[in-house]
Structure formats: C-alpha cells, structure tokens
CSV table of C-alpha atoms in Angstrom, one decimal:
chain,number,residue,atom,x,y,z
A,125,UNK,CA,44.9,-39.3,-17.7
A,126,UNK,CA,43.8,-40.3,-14.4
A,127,UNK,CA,40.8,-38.6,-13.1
A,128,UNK,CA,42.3,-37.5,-9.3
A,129,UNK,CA,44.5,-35.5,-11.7
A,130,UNK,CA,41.4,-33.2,-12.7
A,131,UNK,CA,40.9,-33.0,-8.8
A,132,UNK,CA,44.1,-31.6,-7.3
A,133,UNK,CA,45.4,-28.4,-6.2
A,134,UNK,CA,48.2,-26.9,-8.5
A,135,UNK,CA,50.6,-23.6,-8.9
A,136,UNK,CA,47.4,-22.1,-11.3
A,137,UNK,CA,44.2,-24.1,-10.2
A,138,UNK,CA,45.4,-23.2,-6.4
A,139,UNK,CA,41.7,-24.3,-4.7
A,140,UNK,CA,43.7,-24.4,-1.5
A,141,UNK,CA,44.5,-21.0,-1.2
A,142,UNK,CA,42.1,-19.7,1.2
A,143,UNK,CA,40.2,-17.0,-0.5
A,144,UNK,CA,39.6,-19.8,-3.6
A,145,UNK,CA,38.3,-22.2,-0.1
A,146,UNK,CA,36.1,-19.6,1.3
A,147,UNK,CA,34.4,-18.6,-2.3
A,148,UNK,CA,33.7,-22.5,-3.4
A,149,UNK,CA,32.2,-22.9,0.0
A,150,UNK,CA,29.8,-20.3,-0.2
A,151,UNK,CA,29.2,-21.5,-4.1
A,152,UNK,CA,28.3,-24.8,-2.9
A,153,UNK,CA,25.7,-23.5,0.1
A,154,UNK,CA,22.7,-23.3,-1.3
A,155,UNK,CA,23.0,-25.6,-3.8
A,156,UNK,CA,20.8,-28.9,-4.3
A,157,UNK,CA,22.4,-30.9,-6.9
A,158,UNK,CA,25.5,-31.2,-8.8
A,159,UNK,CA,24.1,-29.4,-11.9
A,160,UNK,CA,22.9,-26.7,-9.4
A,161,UNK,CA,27.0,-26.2,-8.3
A,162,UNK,CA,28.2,-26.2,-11.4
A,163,UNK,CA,25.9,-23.5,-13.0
A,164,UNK,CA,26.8,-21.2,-9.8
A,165,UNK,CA,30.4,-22.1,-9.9
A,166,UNK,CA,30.0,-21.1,-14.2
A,167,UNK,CA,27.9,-18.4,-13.9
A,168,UNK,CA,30.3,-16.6,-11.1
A,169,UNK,CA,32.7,-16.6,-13.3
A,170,UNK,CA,30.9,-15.8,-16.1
A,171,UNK,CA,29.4,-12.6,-14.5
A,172,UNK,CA,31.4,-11.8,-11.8
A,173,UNK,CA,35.0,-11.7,-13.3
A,174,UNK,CA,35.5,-9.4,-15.3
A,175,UNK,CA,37.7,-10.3,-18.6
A,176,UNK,CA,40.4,-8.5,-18.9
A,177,UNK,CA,39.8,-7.1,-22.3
A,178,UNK,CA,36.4,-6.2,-22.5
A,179,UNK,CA,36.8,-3.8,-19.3
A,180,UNK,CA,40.3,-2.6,-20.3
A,181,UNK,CA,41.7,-4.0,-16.9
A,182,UNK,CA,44.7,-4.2,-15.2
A,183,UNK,CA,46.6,-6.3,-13.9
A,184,UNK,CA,47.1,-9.4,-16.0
A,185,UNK,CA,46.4,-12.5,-13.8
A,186,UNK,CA,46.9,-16.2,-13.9
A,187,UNK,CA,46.5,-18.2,-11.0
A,188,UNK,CA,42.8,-18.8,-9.9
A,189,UNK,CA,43.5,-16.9,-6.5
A,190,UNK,CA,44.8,-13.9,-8.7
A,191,UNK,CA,41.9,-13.7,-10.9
A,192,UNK,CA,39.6,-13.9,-7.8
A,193,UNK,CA,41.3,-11.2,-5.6
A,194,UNK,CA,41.5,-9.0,-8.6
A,195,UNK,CA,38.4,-9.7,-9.7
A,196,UNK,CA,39.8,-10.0,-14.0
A,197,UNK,CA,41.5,-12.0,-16.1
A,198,UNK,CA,41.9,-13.2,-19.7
A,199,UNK,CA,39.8,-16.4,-20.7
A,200,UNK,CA,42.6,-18.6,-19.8
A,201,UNK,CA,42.9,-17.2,-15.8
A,202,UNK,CA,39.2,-17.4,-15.6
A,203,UNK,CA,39.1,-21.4,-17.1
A,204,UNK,CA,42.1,-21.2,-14.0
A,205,UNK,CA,39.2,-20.3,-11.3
A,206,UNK,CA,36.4,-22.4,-12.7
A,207,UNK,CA,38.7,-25.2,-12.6
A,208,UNK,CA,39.9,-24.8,-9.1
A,209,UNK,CA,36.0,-23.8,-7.3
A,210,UNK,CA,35.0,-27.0,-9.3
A,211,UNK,CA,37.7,-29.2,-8.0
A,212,UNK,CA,37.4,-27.2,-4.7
A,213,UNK,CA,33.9,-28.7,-4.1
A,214,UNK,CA,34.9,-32.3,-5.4
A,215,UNK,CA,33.9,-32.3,-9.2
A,216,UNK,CA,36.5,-33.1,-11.5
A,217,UNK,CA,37.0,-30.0,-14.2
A,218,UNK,CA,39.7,-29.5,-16.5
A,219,UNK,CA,40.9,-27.2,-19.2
A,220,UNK,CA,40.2,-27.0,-23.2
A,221,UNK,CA,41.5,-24.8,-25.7
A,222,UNK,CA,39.7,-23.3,-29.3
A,223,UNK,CA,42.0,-22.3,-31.9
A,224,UNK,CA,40.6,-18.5,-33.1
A,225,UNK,CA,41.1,-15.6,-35.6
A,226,UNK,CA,42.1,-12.7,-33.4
A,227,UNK,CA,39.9,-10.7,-35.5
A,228,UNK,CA,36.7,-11.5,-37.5
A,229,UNK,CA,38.5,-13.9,-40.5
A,230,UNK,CA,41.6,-15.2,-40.9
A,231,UNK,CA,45.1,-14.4,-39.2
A,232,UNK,CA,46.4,-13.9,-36.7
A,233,UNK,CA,44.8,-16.8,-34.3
A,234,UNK,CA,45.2,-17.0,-31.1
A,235,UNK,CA,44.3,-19.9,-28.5
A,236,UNK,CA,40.6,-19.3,-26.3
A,237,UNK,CA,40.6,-20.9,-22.8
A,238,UNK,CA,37.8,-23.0,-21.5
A,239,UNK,CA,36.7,-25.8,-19.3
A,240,UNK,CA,35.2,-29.3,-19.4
A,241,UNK,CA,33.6,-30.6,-16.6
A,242,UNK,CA,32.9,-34.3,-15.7
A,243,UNK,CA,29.0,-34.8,-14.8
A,244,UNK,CA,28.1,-37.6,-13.3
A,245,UNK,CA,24.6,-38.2,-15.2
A,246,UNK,CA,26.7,-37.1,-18.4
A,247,UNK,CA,30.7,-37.4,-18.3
A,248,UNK,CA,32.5,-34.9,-20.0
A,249,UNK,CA,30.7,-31.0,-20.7
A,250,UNK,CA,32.7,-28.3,-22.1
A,251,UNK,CA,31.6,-24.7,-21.0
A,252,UNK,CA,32.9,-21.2,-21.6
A,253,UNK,CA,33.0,-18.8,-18.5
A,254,UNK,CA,35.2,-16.0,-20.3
A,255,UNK,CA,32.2,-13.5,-20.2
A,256,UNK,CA,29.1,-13.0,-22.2
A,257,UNK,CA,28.6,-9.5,-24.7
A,258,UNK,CA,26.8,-8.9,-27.6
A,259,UNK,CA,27.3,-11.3,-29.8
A,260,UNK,CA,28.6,-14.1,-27.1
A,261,UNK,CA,26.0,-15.9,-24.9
A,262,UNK,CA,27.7,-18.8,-23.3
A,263,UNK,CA,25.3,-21.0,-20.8
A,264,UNK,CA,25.9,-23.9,-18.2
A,265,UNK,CA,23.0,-26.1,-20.6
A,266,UNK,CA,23.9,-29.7,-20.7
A,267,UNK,CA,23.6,-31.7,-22.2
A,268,UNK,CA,23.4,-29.5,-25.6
A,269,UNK,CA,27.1,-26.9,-25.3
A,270,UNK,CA,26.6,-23.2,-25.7
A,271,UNK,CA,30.4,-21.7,-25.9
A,272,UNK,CA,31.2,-18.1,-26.5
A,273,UNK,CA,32.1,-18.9,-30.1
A,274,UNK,CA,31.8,-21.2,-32.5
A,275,UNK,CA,34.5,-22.4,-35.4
A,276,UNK,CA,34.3,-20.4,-38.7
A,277,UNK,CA,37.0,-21.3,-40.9
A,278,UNK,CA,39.3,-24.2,-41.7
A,279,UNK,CA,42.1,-22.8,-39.5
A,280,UNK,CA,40.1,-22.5,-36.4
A,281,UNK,CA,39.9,-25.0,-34.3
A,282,UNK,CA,38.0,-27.2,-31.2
A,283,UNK,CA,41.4,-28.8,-29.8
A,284,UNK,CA,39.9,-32.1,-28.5
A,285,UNK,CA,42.1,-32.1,-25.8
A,286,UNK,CA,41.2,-32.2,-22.1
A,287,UNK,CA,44.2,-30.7,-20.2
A,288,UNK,CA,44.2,-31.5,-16.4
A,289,UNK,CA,47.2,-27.8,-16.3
A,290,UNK,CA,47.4,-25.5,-18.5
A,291,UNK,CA,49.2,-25.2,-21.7
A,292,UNK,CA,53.3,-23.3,-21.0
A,293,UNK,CA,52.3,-21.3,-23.9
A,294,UNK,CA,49.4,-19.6,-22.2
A,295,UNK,CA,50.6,-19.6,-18.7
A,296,UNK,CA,54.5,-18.0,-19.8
A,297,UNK,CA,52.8,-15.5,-21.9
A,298,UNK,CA,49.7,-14.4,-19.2
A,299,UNK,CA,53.4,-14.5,-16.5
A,300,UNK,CA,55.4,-12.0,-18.6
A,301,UNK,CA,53.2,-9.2,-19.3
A,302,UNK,CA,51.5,-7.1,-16.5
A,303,UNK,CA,48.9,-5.6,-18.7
A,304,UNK,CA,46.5,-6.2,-20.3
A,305,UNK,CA,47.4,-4.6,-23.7
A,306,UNK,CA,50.8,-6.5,-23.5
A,307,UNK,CA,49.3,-9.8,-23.9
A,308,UNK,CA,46.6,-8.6,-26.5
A,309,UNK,CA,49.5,-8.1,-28.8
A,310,UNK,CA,51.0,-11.2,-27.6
A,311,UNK,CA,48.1,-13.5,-27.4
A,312,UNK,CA,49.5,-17.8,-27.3
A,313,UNK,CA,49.2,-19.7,-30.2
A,314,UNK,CA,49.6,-23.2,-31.2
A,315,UNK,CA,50.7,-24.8,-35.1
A,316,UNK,CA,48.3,-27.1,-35.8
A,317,UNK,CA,49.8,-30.3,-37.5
A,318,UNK,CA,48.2,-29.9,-41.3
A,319,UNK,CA,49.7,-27.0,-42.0
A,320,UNK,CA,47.9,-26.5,-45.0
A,321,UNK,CA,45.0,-24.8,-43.6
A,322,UNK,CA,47.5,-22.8,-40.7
C-alpha cells in the first residue's frame, strides 16, 4: 500500500474536521522532534480519552472527531484519533488489530484496535493508546513495543496487518450500537484461517 494512503483524511480518521485541526496543532507546539510529537499525540490519547468501557461511558463513538468531542471511545475509535492527529501533523500512522479472549482464557475473542506509526529513524512502531489500568501499561518506547496486552494462547493473535481504514467489521458494529454495553456484547471478531486453534 502506498504510503500517502496512511496520510489522508477519511470518513473515520477525519484530521480535517476542525476540532481534530485545532487539537494536532496545539499537540505539535511545543514539540522538538518527531519522537517528541508522537509521544504527545500517544499519550493524549492514552490519558485524555477515556475508553469507553473502563469509565462505563456513553455514547459509542467512531470517527476521530467523535471520540475527541466526546472525549470516549472503544480501542478502535481511539486508534481512529491517534491515526488522524498523526497524519494531521504529517507522520504517516495507520491501524493494527490483536486477536483477544474477551475474558481471561479462551472464548469468546474479540478484535483490540491499535496503531502503527512510521518513524523515520525506525519505520514501522506499533503502539496502544486504548488506556492504561492495573494490569496494562502501554508506552510510546521505541524502538522496544510496550502494548496493553500481550498474546496468551494459540487462538490469540498479533494480525500482521497494517490497515491504512479500518476493518467494516469494527466500524459497522461501533455504527449500530449507541452504547457502550451494546457493543460489549457485540464486540467484532475475525476467523482466523487455521481454524484448528479458532
């Protein structure tokens, strides 16, 4: 995939929507260096959005402006916004997906939503802005990764993909339900192809 395509404005990573515009701006102010961007764009995120499960918040959002104006969202919405300040300020970003029990072992899984940014002194750096908690401590630490959660189990999954949208089968489900709760009993999935360990 072309690389302009992990720079441009979309219907979820919308960077031109004003309020996205105005935040990536004042992200990119006092910042010195591209790693200095990046950790301020992550950590924003990170800290600043709140995930929509672990505060128990309304409404479900999926475009980057929504998760910024409301201030929540799921993994996936908040992969959206990281996404869209990154490519707002000129550095390529794009999205990545984990395959996950939904509980501590075994089924049902569920997809995880995260990003990959491309560093110039580095290329490609995946990194997990969906909120840290006890038990999660995800960090902007290149060039060693430090997600929210590691694979456990055979049927877990790093899918090695490096999606420049995001996957219909995150975006129809986070577009259906308006709360929260909704999508927790309907969290996305994918079948992975060796189906012997699904």
């Amino acid at each position: 995939m072309p690389m302009h395509a992990f720079l441009a404005a979309s219907r979820y990573i919308d960077f031109d929507h004003p309020e996205v515009q105005a935040r990536a701006r004042s992200l990119a102010a006092d910042a010195d260096s591209e790693h200095a961007l990046v950790r301020r764009c992550f950590e924003f995120v990170r800290d600043d959005i709140r995930h929509s499960v672990d505060f128990r918040l309304n409404p479900v959002t999926c475009r980057a402006s929504d998760a910024l104006q409301h201030r929540t969202g799921y993994c996936y919405a908040k992969s959206h916004l990281l996404a869209a300040l990154l490519r707002a300020n000129g550095i390529p970003a794009g999205l990545c997906y984990q395959r996950l029990s939904v509980g501590d072992h075994g089924a049902p899984y569920c997809l995880h939503g995260l990003n990959a940014v491309f560093l110039s002194d580095h290329g490609w750096y995946r990194l997990d802005a969906r909120g840290n908690k006890p038990g999660v401590d995800a960090r902007f630490s290149p060039p060693v990764e430090a997600l929210a959660f590691a694979i456990r189990e055979p049927a877990e999954r790093d899918l090695p993909e490096i999606w420049a949208e995001p996957l219909p089968v995150v975006t129809e489900v986070l577009e259906r339900y308006a709360r929260y709760a909704e999508v927790l009993a309907h969290l996305p999935d994918v079948v992975l192809l060796d189906r012997a360990v699904g």
